[in-house]
């Protein structure tokens, strides 16, 4: 096992990883930008190294500085968290070249799954159901139009390097197609320097369902239930839950086994997530694979009792998975609410500032992941997510009641947050009925 791990991240996820290290008897090294001198992760780690100025490109995205910090502190592994360098294939490769373990899959695999049209083709070969669409990438609008005409409208035009909705457009008709293709492709070229596109049939009102998997380097792969992440706004998830009310046990088994098949097809190692779209008729389709630990991993931890970050570390250290599929029992219902420093009344504009008064709830089945403390000033240059409230109840109704009780107790004075907005979602009759899809927030809160 590693004696020392460097955490190449900030905020609540850096704190989450530091705690896992400490519980495992592993020393932690934080890296921080000049804007994060007073940040909780900087204070909580066993050592901390300043790696640059506030701008991410100069610090949390600066591979050379992070690797220098790891070498200087003799860290044997780097945990990238999520965002920043977590899905950067060159960084994963550079770690290995420096003799440092990257806590995640190989650079080659990150690249293979990061290229979405290649990932689609790989999954088609592996007989994993994918959204109906092209196997070959598309570079020209004229060729795309032929494909879309054959497929029938509406279609989804997507950037191969995309994700998070960037470089993505719906074409509702033949008339719209060429224009929307050009717009999506231009966006992709600007954002990723890549003009590779692919085309899928548009799935109406899907749920976003993802399956968590864990895989060791010896080919042992398990799935750990699903997460329903349909409550999103502009491709930013706001609330996640496990299990999904629309999935019965037979469907859960099929989706889980499909996710394991997908992971095994690419010899996946470490923690990963297979994203599916689940349509109104309960057909599911592979959409993307995320090769990192995700923001919403705690809901899976609550229903399985498995610490995913510790498992990531053990896998990267070359240990065998101790968990068999039969050991994984899903118990109860978990919900996560992301608390963001933003103003829902002003188009969710970020609202950083200084915390003047802070109180978090506790109690049976209530978990808080946050890097806030009293008097802390949230820097303006990073993500607006400042806390996650996670609850675990006996069933969905119990979890919803627990979340409403927990959110009602939260005090975060000095900044504006989305707490009241989250509370409104938890009171909405459609949410309570469980009949949600990815249009829930735009349909009921942005009219
Ligand atoms: C889709 C889709 C419908 N049909 N693809 C959004 C982000 C990117 N990862 C893929 N996304 C979608 N792809 C087809 N063929 C609908 C979405 C989508 C969505 C997906 C998950 C969660 C929220 C969403 C909100 C709008 C659109």
Tab-separated table of C-alpha atoms and ligand atoms in Angstrom:
chain	number	residue	atom	x	y	z
A	1	UNK	CA	0.000	0.000	0.000
A	2	UNK	CA	1.046	3.590	-0.603
A	3	UNK	CA	2.512	5.538	2.321
A	4	UNK	CA	1.747	8.946	0.808
A	5	UNK	CA	-0.765	10.232	-1.742
A	6	UNK	CA	-0.941	13.651	-3.396
A	7	UNK	CA	-4.426	15.001	-4.051
A	8	UNK	CA	-4.547	17.004	-7.293
A	9	UNK	CA	-7.792	18.794	-6.499
A	10	UNK	CA	-9.482	21.250	-4.142
A	11	UNK	CA	-12.770	21.766	-2.315
A	12	UNK	CA	-14.972	19.079	-0.844
A	13	UNK	CA	-13.583	16.233	-2.987
A	14	UNK	CA	-10.014	16.987	-1.856
A	15	UNK	CA	-11.229	16.887	1.751
A	16	UNK	CA	-13.110	13.635	1.048
A	17	UNK	CA	-9.918	12.019	-0.310
A	18	UNK	CA	-7.719	13.330	2.540
A	19	UNK	CA	-10.116	11.721	5.030
A	20	UNK	CA	-10.013	8.376	3.184
A	21	UNK	CA	-6.191	8.500	3.245
A	22	UNK	CA	-6.113	9.275	6.957
A	23	UNK	CA	-8.495	6.424	7.775
A	24	UNK	CA	-6.232	4.100	5.785
A	25	UNK	CA	-3.059	5.323	7.530
A	26	UNK	CA	-1.785	7.023	4.375
A	27	UNK	CA	-0.170	10.471	4.526
A	28	UNK	CA	-1.777	13.127	2.337
A	29	UNK	CA	-0.252	15.961	0.339
A	30	UNK	CA	-2.495	18.827	-0.717
A	31	UNK	CA	-1.660	21.115	-3.601
A	32	UNK	CA	-3.186	24.568	-3.584
A	33	UNK	CA	-3.314	27.759	-5.592
A	34	UNK	CA	-2.610	31.207	-4.152
A	35	UNK	CA	-6.398	31.674	-3.917
A	36	UNK	CA	-6.639	28.554	-1.737
A	37	UNK	CA	-4.073	29.363	0.988
A	38	UNK	CA	-6.874	29.331	3.570
A	39	UNK	CA	-8.875	26.513	1.988
A	40	UNK	CA	-9.852	23.552	4.153
A	41	UNK	CA	-8.019	20.987	2.028
A	42	UNK	CA	-4.795	23.019	2.382
A	43	UNK	CA	-5.151	22.986	6.171
A	44	UNK	CA	-6.356	19.414	6.597
A	45	UNK	CA	-3.692	17.546	4.619
A	46	UNK	CA	-0.472	16.353	6.276
A	47	UNK	CA	1.542	18.530	3.871
A	48	UNK	CA	0.583	21.248	1.428
A	49	UNK	CA	2.417	22.646	-1.599
A	50	UNK	CA	1.540	25.892	-3.367
A	51	UNK	CA	1.531	25.234	-7.114
A	52	UNK	CA	0.637	28.576	-8.659
A	53	UNK	CA	-1.790	31.420	-9.012
A	54	UNK	CA	-5.587	31.292	-8.841
A	55	UNK	CA	-6.169	30.592	-12.543
A	56	UNK	CA	-6.654	26.810	-12.926
A	57	UNK	CA	-4.290	26.704	-15.934
A	58	UNK	CA	-1.508	27.947	-13.649
A	59	UNK	CA	-2.212	25.573	-10.745
A	60	UNK	CA	-4.769	22.741	-10.660
A	61	UNK	CA	-4.333	22.112	-14.396
A	62	UNK	CA	-0.562	22.534	-14.393
A	63	UNK	CA	0.744	18.986	-14.818
A	64	UNK	CA	4.446	19.813	-14.411
A	65	UNK	CA	3.925	21.686	-11.140
A	66	UNK	CA	1.729	18.959	-9.692
A	67	UNK	CA	4.206	16.248	-10.655
A	68	UNK	CA	7.077	18.315	-9.227
A	69	UNK	CA	5.159	18.601	-5.965
A	70	UNK	CA	4.594	14.830	-5.924
A	71	UNK	CA	8.284	14.129	-6.555
A	72	UNK	CA	9.442	16.695	-3.995
A	73	UNK	CA	7.171	15.272	-1.271
A	74	UNK	CA	7.863	11.647	-2.279
A	75	UNK	CA	4.201	10.893	-2.856
A	76	UNK	CA	3.773	7.468	-4.499
A	77	UNK	CA	0.366	8.109	-6.016
A	78	UNK	CA	-1.849	10.956	-7.216
A	79	UNK	CA	-5.615	11.056	-6.765
A	80	UNK	CA	-7.081	13.464	-9.342
A	81	UNK	CA	-10.629	13.699	-7.889
A	82	UNK	CA	-13.104	14.926	-10.510
A	83	UNK	CA	-12.854	17.803	-13.003
A	84	UNK	CA	-9.400	19.385	-13.508
A	85	UNK	CA	-6.933	16.658	-14.647
A	86	UNK	CA	-9.085	13.660	-13.733
A	87	UNK	CA	-9.824	12.700	-17.341
A	88	UNK	CA	-6.646	13.939	-18.943
A	89	UNK	CA	-4.923	11.022	-20.645
A	90	UNK	CA	-1.588	12.850	-20.899
A	91	UNK	CA	-1.548	13.508	-17.176
A	92	UNK	CA	-2.274	9.856	-16.358
A	93	UNK	CA	0.578	8.843	-18.690
A	94	UNK	CA	2.955	11.439	-17.246
A	95	UNK	CA	2.324	10.205	-13.692
A	96	UNK	CA	3.267	6.669	-14.686
A	97	UNK	CA	6.385	7.931	-16.537
A	98	UNK	CA	7.437	9.693	-13.322
A	99	UNK	CA	6.992	6.455	-11.384
A	100	UNK	CA	3.865	7.715	-9.632
A	101	UNK	CA	0.622	5.714	-9.628
A	102	UNK	CA	-2.373	7.511	-11.106
A	103	UNK	CA	-5.462	6.595	-9.079
A	104	UNK	CA	-7.718	5.852	-12.028
A	105	UNK	CA	-7.527	3.916	-15.294
A	106	UNK	CA	-4.631	4.091	-17.768
A	107	UNK	CA	-4.137	7.120	-20.003
A	108	UNK	CA	-4.933	4.918	-22.976
A	109	UNK	CA	-8.328	4.001	-21.531
A	110	UNK	CA	-9.142	7.576	-20.563
A	111	UNK	CA	-8.438	8.564	-24.182
A	112	UNK	CA	-10.465	5.694	-25.568
A	113	UNK	CA	-13.558	6.595	-23.523
A	114	UNK	CA	-13.024	10.345	-23.855
A	115	UNK	CA	-13.450	9.995	-27.590
A	116	UNK	CA	-17.224	9.501	-27.541
A	117	UNK	CA	-17.680	8.320	-31.105
A	118	UNK	CA	-14.881	5.765	-30.606
A	119	UNK	CA	-16.453	4.708	-27.291
A	120	UNK	CA	-19.778	4.183	-29.114
A	121	UNK	CA	-18.100	2.006	-31.745
A	122	UNK	CA	-16.292	0.020	-29.036
A	123	UNK	CA	-19.574	-0.602	-27.214
A	124	UNK	CA	-21.340	-1.609	-30.441
A	125	UNK	CA	-18.595	-4.199	-31.030
A	126	UNK	CA	-19.084	-5.446	-27.470
A	127	UNK	CA	-22.850	-5.799	-28.105
A	128	UNK	CA	-23.714	-3.181	-25.503
A	129	UNK	CA	-26.911	-1.387	-26.608
A	130	UNK	CA	-26.083	2.147	-27.761
A	131	UNK	CA	-28.443	4.918	-28.863
A	132	UNK	CA	-29.350	4.189	-32.522
A	133	UNK	CA	-26.982	6.178	-34.705
A	134	UNK	CA	-23.688	6.261	-36.547
A	135	UNK	CA	-20.801	3.896	-35.933
A	136	UNK	CA	-18.390	5.984	-37.986
A	137	UNK	CA	-17.579	9.576	-37.049
A	138	UNK	CA	-19.007	12.360	-39.253
A	139	UNK	CA	-16.993	15.362	-40.384
A	140	UNK	CA	-19.182	16.994	-43.027
A	141	UNK	CA	-22.701	18.376	-42.805
A	142	UNK	CA	-23.651	16.905	-46.202
A	143	UNK	CA	-22.727	13.387	-45.066
A	144	UNK	CA	-24.525	13.972	-41.758
A	145	UNK	CA	-27.652	15.021	-43.623
A	146	UNK	CA	-27.756	11.738	-45.562
A	147	UNK	CA	-27.442	9.786	-42.317
A	148	UNK	CA	-30.097	11.883	-40.555
A	149	UNK	CA	-32.491	11.530	-43.505
A	150	UNK	CA	-32.131	7.738	-43.268
A	151	UNK	CA	-32.534	7.731	-39.490
A	152	UNK	CA	-35.522	10.059	-39.387
A	153	UNK	CA	-35.915	13.197	-37.279
A	154	UNK	CA	-35.407	14.418	-34.640
A	155	UNK	CA	-31.705	13.606	-34.345
A	156	UNK	CA	-29.000	14.588	-31.888
A	157	UNK	CA	-25.745	15.969	-33.294
A	158	UNK	CA	-22.889	15.471	-30.845
A	159	UNK	CA	-19.212	16.350	-30.651
A	160	UNK	CA	-16.942	13.350	-30.183
A	161	UNK	CA	-14.851	15.320	-27.671
A	162	UNK	CA	-17.975	16.722	-26.025
A	163	UNK	CA	-19.674	16.078	-22.748
A	164	UNK	CA	-21.700	18.289	-20.525
A	165	UNK	CA	-23.791	19.380	-23.482
A	166	UNK	CA	-21.000	21.255	-25.286
A	167	UNK	CA	-21.026	20.809	-29.038
A	168	UNK	CA	-24.476	19.224	-28.920
A	169	UNK	CA	-27.577	20.213	-30.950
A	170	UNK	CA	-30.960	18.711	-31.735
A	171	UNK	CA	-32.113	18.839	-35.358
A	172	UNK	CA	-35.884	18.505	-35.486
A	173	UNK	CA	-36.102	18.444	-39.248
A	174	UNK	CA	-34.077	18.169	-42.459
A	175	UNK	CA	-34.336	21.959	-42.868
A	176	UNK	CA	-32.595	22.542	-39.540
A	177	UNK	CA	-29.927	19.917	-39.946
A	178	UNK	CA	-27.069	21.595	-41.818
A	179	UNK	CA	-27.222	24.782	-39.812
A	180	UNK	CA	-27.299	22.941	-36.478
A	181	UNK	CA	-24.498	20.627	-37.565
A	182	UNK	CA	-22.294	23.624	-38.407
A	183	UNK	CA	-23.079	25.301	-35.087
A	184	UNK	CA	-22.331	22.169	-33.060
A	185	UNK	CA	-19.145	21.481	-35.022
A	186	UNK	CA	-17.942	25.068	-34.672
A	187	UNK	CA	-18.559	24.907	-30.924
A	188	UNK	CA	-16.537	21.689	-30.770
A	189	UNK	CA	-13.651	23.167	-32.761
A	190	UNK	CA	-13.607	26.216	-30.485
A	191	UNK	CA	-13.873	24.261	-27.235
A	192	UNK	CA	-11.851	21.123	-28.001
A	193	UNK	CA	-10.007	21.768	-31.265
A	194	UNK	CA	-11.822	18.752	-32.728
A	195	UNK	CA	-14.293	18.631	-35.638
A	196	UNK	CA	-15.247	14.972	-35.103
A	197	UNK	CA	-19.030	14.595	-34.778
A	198	UNK	CA	-21.505	11.731	-34.470
A	199	UNK	CA	-25.250	11.481	-34.889
A	200	UNK	CA	-27.845	9.714	-32.761
A	201	UNK	CA	-31.587	9.340	-32.818
A	202	UNK	CA	-33.046	11.838	-30.351
A	203	UNK	CA	-34.507	10.090	-27.293
A	204	UNK	CA	-37.550	12.008	-26.004
A	205	UNK	CA	-37.795	12.676	-22.268
A	206	UNK	CA	-35.186	10.162	-21.111
A	207	UNK	CA	-33.966	9.556	-17.621
A	208	UNK	CA	-30.227	9.830	-17.057
A	209	UNK	CA	-29.265	6.609	-15.302
A	210	UNK	CA	-25.710	5.687	-14.469
A	211	UNK	CA	-24.222	2.473	-13.111
A	212	UNK	CA	-21.220	2.583	-10.793
A	213	UNK	CA	-18.610	-0.068	-11.352
A	214	UNK	CA	-15.362	-1.104	-9.654
A	215	UNK	CA	-12.732	-3.163	-11.435
A	216	UNK	CA	-9.337	-4.421	-10.335
A	217	UNK	CA	-6.418	-5.144	-12.676
A	218	UNK	CA	-7.060	-8.892	-12.482
A	219	UNK	CA	-10.346	-8.686	-14.374
A	220	UNK	CA	-12.676	-8.712	-11.362
A	221	UNK	CA	-15.494	-6.257	-12.064
A	222	UNK	CA	-18.591	-5.510	-9.997
A	223	UNK	CA	-21.524	-3.083	-10.352
A	224	UNK	CA	-22.915	-1.140	-7.418
A	225	UNK	CA	-26.467	-0.214	-8.327
A	226	UNK	CA	-27.651	2.787	-10.285
A	227	UNK	CA	-28.036	6.507	-9.777
A	228	UNK	CA	-30.861	8.540	-11.269
A	229	UNK	CA	-29.328	11.886	-12.247
A	230	UNK	CA	-32.264	13.294	-14.189
A	231	UNK	CA	-32.600	16.415	-12.018
A	232	UNK	CA	-30.255	18.662	-13.976
A	233	UNK	CA	-30.125	22.207	-15.239
A	234	UNK	CA	-28.108	23.048	-18.334
A	235	UNK	CA	-26.243	19.762	-17.986
A	236	UNK	CA	-25.321	20.546	-14.386
A	237	UNK	CA	-26.697	17.889	-12.059
A	238	UNK	CA	-28.468	19.254	-8.997
A	239	UNK	CA	-29.843	16.184	-7.223
A	240	UNK	CA	-29.101	12.479	-7.542
A	241	UNK	CA	-30.672	9.409	-6.016
A	242	UNK	CA	-30.243	5.672	-5.708
A	243	UNK	CA	-32.096	3.483	-6.474
A	244	UNK	CA	-34.190	4.789	-9.394
A	245	UNK	CA	-37.940	4.259	-8.821
A	246	UNK	CA	-38.513	3.395	-12.494
A	247	UNK	CA	-36.155	0.420	-12.395
A	248	UNK	CA	-37.354	-2.945	-11.110
A	249	UNK	CA	-35.042	-5.709	-10.058
A	250	UNK	CA	-35.011	-7.488	-13.415
A	251	UNK	CA	-34.114	-4.276	-15.292
A	252	UNK	CA	-31.507	-3.404	-12.634
A	253	UNK	CA	-29.814	-6.761	-13.142
A	254	UNK	CA	-29.789	-6.293	-16.909
A	255	UNK	CA	-28.368	-2.776	-16.698
A	256	UNK	CA	-25.784	-3.836	-14.114
A	257	UNK	CA	-24.657	-6.802	-16.152
A	258	UNK	CA	-24.495	-4.615	-19.270
A	259	UNK	CA	-22.319	-2.100	-17.419
A	260	UNK	CA	-19.964	-4.900	-16.341
A	261	UNK	CA	-19.862	-6.176	-19.921
A	262	UNK	CA	-18.972	-2.663	-21.125
A	263	UNK	CA	-16.187	-2.335	-18.537
A	264	UNK	CA	-14.773	-5.771	-19.276
A	265	UNK	CA	-14.822	-5.114	-23.020
A	266	UNK	CA	-12.208	-2.390	-22.507
A	267	UNK	CA	-10.357	-4.132	-19.627
A	268	UNK	CA	-11.366	-1.269	-17.382
A	269	UNK	CA	-9.513	-0.737	-14.101
A	270	UNK	CA	-10.522	1.370	-11.058
A	271	UNK	CA	-13.858	3.116	-10.359
A	272	UNK	CA	-15.951	4.089	-13.356
A	273	UNK	CA	-19.469	4.978	-14.384
A	274	UNK	CA	-21.485	3.822	-17.367
A	275	UNK	CA	-24.054	6.455	-18.356
A	276	UNK	CA	-27.283	5.269	-19.920
A	277	UNK	CA	-30.365	6.970	-21.268
A	278	UNK	CA	-33.529	5.173	-20.144
A	279	UNK	CA	-36.462	5.960	-22.432
A	280	UNK	CA	-40.167	6.066	-21.545
A	281	UNK	CA	-40.562	2.430	-22.653
A	282	UNK	CA	-37.660	1.438	-20.361
A	283	UNK	CA	-35.222	0.734	-23.157
A	284	UNK	CA	-31.712	1.664	-22.065
A	285	UNK	CA	-28.838	2.839	-24.221
A	286	UNK	CA	-25.137	3.363	-23.485
A	287	UNK	CA	-24.280	7.042	-23.771
A	288	UNK	CA	-20.822	7.632	-22.272
A	289	UNK	CA	-18.375	6.215	-19.791
A	290	UNK	CA	-16.883	8.399	-17.061
A	291	UNK	CA	-13.434	7.290	-16.017
A	292	UNK	CA	-13.278	9.129	-12.690
A	293	UNK	CA	-14.898	9.223	-9.270
A	294	UNK	CA	-18.038	11.349	-9.610
A	295	UNK	CA	-19.554	14.127	-7.535
A	296	UNK	CA	-22.582	11.936	-6.758
A	297	UNK	CA	-20.603	8.852	-5.610
A	298	UNK	CA	-21.853	9.193	-1.994
A	299	UNK	CA	-25.401	8.044	-2.859
A	300	UNK	CA	-23.913	4.737	-4.018
A	301	UNK	CA	-21.786	4.552	-0.868
A	302	UNK	CA	-24.886	5.031	1.267
A	303	UNK	CA	-26.939	2.252	-0.354
A	304	UNK	CA	-24.038	-0.224	-0.662
A	305	UNK	CA	-21.979	0.613	2.442
A	306	UNK	CA	-18.840	0.545	0.254
A	307	UNK	CA	-16.259	3.360	0.426
A	308	UNK	CA	-15.532	4.022	-3.251
A	309	UNK	CA	-12.518	6.269	-2.685
A	310	UNK	CA	-10.811	3.684	-0.480
A	311	UNK	CA	-11.543	1.037	-3.112
A	312	UNK	CA	-9.982	3.293	-5.763
A	313	UNK	CA	-6.812	3.563	-3.691
A	314	UNK	CA	-6.630	-0.193	-3.039
A	315	UNK	CA	-7.140	-0.978	-6.730
A	316	UNK	CA	-4.433	1.494	-7.782
A	317	UNK	CA	-2.075	-0.117	-5.263
A	318	UNK	CA	-2.574	-3.427	-7.090
A	319	UNK	CA	-4.861	-5.107	-4.551
A	320	UNK	CA	-7.586	-7.515	-5.554
A	321	UNK	CA	-11.222	-6.560	-5.063
A	322	UNK	CA	-12.410	-8.187	-1.851
A	323	UNK	CA	-16.059	-7.629	-2.780
A	324	UNK	CA	-17.935	-10.182	-4.885
A	325	UNK	CA	-21.110	-9.275	-6.765
A	326	UNK	CA	-23.131	-11.395	-4.289
A	327	UNK	CA	-21.800	-9.281	-1.386
A	328	UNK	CA	-23.303	-6.122	-2.852
A	329	UNK	CA	-26.756	-5.602	-1.379
A	330	UNK	CA	-28.606	-2.381	-2.038
A	331	UNK	CA	-30.194	-1.132	1.141
A	332	UNK	CA	-32.671	1.730	1.536
A	333	UNK	CA	-32.717	4.917	-0.528
A	334	UNK	CA	-30.176	7.734	-0.761
A	335	UNK	CA	-30.492	11.265	-2.133
A	336	UNK	CA	-27.832	13.917	-2.666
A	337	UNK	CA	-28.478	17.649	-2.991
A	338	UNK	CA	-25.681	19.797	-4.354
A	339	UNK	CA	-25.484	23.120	-2.559
A	340	UNK	CA	-24.128	25.815	-4.868
A	341	UNK	CA	-23.138	29.403	-4.150
A	342	UNK	CA	-25.498	30.777	-6.799
A	343	UNK	CA	-28.686	32.774	-7.126
A	344	UNK	CA	-31.585	30.843	-8.734
A	345	UNK	CA	-33.473	34.137	-8.998
A	346	UNK	CA	-30.742	35.692	-11.131
A	347	UNK	CA	-30.354	32.897	-13.656
A	348	UNK	CA	-28.228	30.865	-11.223
A	349	UNK	CA	-25.471	33.470	-11.298
A	350	UNK	CA	-22.510	32.429	-9.095
A	351	UNK	CA	-22.478	34.245	-5.737
A	352	UNK	CA	-19.210	33.647	-3.917
A	353	UNK	CA	-18.476	35.543	-0.710
A	354	UNK	CA	-17.554	35.140	2.955
A	355	UNK	CA	-19.303	32.664	5.261
A	356	UNK	CA	-20.605	34.643	8.216
A	357	UNK	CA	-22.509	31.900	9.961
A	358	UNK	CA	-22.483	28.174	9.250
A	359	UNK	CA	-24.497	25.279	10.576
A	360	UNK	CA	-24.839	21.835	9.020
A	361	UNK	CA	-27.369	19.206	10.062
A	362	UNK	CA	-26.482	15.781	11.403
A	363	UNK	CA	-28.338	12.779	12.700
A	364	UNK	CA	-29.013	9.251	11.613
A	365	UNK	CA	-28.403	8.832	7.891
A	366	UNK	CA	-27.367	12.450	7.220
A	367	UNK	CA	-23.958	13.072	5.655
A	368	UNK	CA	-22.308	16.354	4.704
A	369	UNK	CA	-19.451	16.718	2.238
A	370	UNK	CA	-18.151	20.284	2.277
A	371	UNK	CA	-14.999	22.368	2.490
A	372	UNK	CA	-16.752	25.346	4.077
A	373	UNK	CA	-16.017	26.709	7.556
A	374	UNK	CA	-17.020	29.794	9.481
A	375	UNK	CA	-15.271	32.909	8.187
A	376	UNK	CA	-14.080	31.219	4.981
A	377	UNK	CA	-14.097	33.333	1.823
A	378	UNK	CA	-15.138	31.341	-1.254
A	379	UNK	CA	-12.845	32.258	-4.167
A	380	UNK	CA	-14.637	33.392	-7.336
A	381	UNK	CA	-12.417	31.484	-9.754
A	382	UNK	CA	-13.675	27.937	-9.159
A	383	UNK	CA	-16.828	25.843	-9.291
A	384	UNK	CA	-19.800	27.148	-7.312
A	385	UNK	CA	-20.573	23.853	-5.560
A	386	UNK	CA	-19.789	24.386	-1.877
A	387	UNK	CA	-21.455	21.435	-0.149
A	388	UNK	CA	-23.331	18.209	-0.681
A	389	UNK	CA	-26.060	17.033	1.656
A	390	UNK	CA	-26.592	13.288	1.397
A	391	UNK	CA	-29.299	11.364	3.242
A	392	UNK	CA	-30.024	7.672	3.580
A	393	UNK	CA	-33.532	6.521	4.469
A	394	UNK	CA	-35.503	3.299	4.546
A	395	UNK	CA	-37.290	4.109	1.287
A	396	UNK	CA	-37.721	7.075	-1.061
A	397	UNK	CA	-40.404	8.781	1.050
A	398	UNK	CA	-38.268	8.452	4.160
A	399	UNK	CA	-35.218	9.819	2.322
A	400	UNK	CA	-37.199	12.783	0.967
A	401	UNK	CA	-38.506	13.615	4.440
A	402	UNK	CA	-35.000	13.328	5.844
A	403	UNK	CA	-33.597	15.604	3.122
A	404	UNK	CA	-36.283	18.231	3.721
A	405	UNK	CA	-35.559	18.126	7.431
A	406	UNK	CA	-31.797	18.321	6.832
A	407	UNK	CA	-31.960	21.187	4.304
A	408	UNK	CA	-34.298	23.063	6.655
A	409	UNK	CA	-31.584	23.024	9.285
A	410	UNK	CA	-28.730	24.269	7.078
A	411	UNK	CA	-27.506	27.804	7.791
A	412	UNK	CA	-25.038	29.315	5.315
A	413	UNK	CA	-25.081	33.065	5.936
A	414	UNK	CA	-23.072	35.568	3.912
A	415	UNK	CA	-23.687	34.060	0.475
A	416	UNK	CA	-26.702	33.213	-1.687
A	417	UNK	CA	-27.307	29.514	-2.300
A	418	UNK	CA	-29.720	27.218	-4.116
A	419	UNK	CA	-30.983	25.708	-0.815
A	420	UNK	CA	-34.533	27.028	-1.216
A	421	UNK	CA	-34.612	25.877	-4.834
A	422	UNK	CA	-33.627	22.356	-3.740
A	423	UNK	CA	-36.337	22.460	-1.100
A	424	UNK	CA	-38.905	23.385	-3.758
A	425	UNK	CA	-37.868	20.430	-5.917
A	426	UNK	CA	-38.339	18.144	-2.890
A	427	UNK	CA	-41.890	19.487	-2.497
A	428	UNK	CA	-42.902	19.291	-6.149
A	429	UNK	CA	-45.725	16.784	-6.844
A	430	UNK	CA	-44.034	15.472	-9.991
A	431	UNK	CA	-40.779	14.878	-8.118
A	432	UNK	CA	-42.696	13.199	-5.298
A	433	UNK	CA	-44.440	10.912	-7.809
A	434	UNK	CA	-41.013	9.830	-9.087
A	435	UNK	CA	-42.055	10.570	-12.687
A	436	UNK	CA	-38.981	12.647	-13.496
A	437	UNK	CA	-36.902	12.875	-16.649
A	438	UNK	CA	-34.128	15.163	-17.852
A	439	UNK	CA	-36.669	17.888	-18.701
A	440	UNK	CA	-37.926	18.166	-15.109
A	441	UNK	CA	-36.201	21.452	-14.185
A	442	UNK	CA	-36.744	23.230	-17.535
A	443	UNK	CA	-40.376	22.007	-17.635
A	444	UNK	CA	-41.425	23.011	-14.126
A	445	UNK	CA	-39.000	25.697	-12.951
A	446	UNK	CA	-37.934	27.688	-15.994
A	447	UNK	CA	-41.199	28.450	-17.783
B	1	LIG	C1	-29.120	12.722	-25.647
B	1	LIG	C2	-30.451	13.062	-25.310
B	1	LIG	C3	-31.445	12.520	-26.093
B	1	LIG	N1	-31.148	11.725	-27.143
B	1	LIG	N2	-28.884	11.927	-26.698
B	1	LIG	C4	-26.942	15.655	-22.563
B	1	LIG	C5	-25.513	15.697	-22.143
B	1	LIG	C6	-24.815	14.654	-22.901
B	1	LIG	N3	-24.034	13.840	-22.025
B	1	LIG	C7	-25.871	13.864	-23.571
B	1	LIG	N4	-27.128	14.501	-23.332
B	1	LIG	C8	-28.276	14.053	-23.933
B	1	LIG	N5	-28.079	13.200	-24.972
B	1	LIG	C9	-29.877	11.449	-27.417
B	1	LIG	N6	-29.617	10.684	-28.450
B	1	LIG	C10	-30.664	13.911	-24.230
B	1	LIG	C11	-29.574	14.431	-23.551
B	1	LIG	C12	-29.892	15.352	-22.510
B	1	LIG	C13	-29.649	15.050	-21.177
B	1	LIG	C14	-29.039	13.855	-20.831
B	1	LIG	C15	-28.806	13.558	-19.507
B	1	LIG	C16	-29.189	14.456	-18.547
B	1	LIG	C17	-29.766	15.665	-18.868
B	1	LIG	C18	-29.998	15.974	-20.192
B	1	LIG	C19	-30.600	17.178	-20.517
B	1	LIG	C20	-30.829	17.467	-21.830
B	1	LIG	C21	-30.468	16.559	-22.826
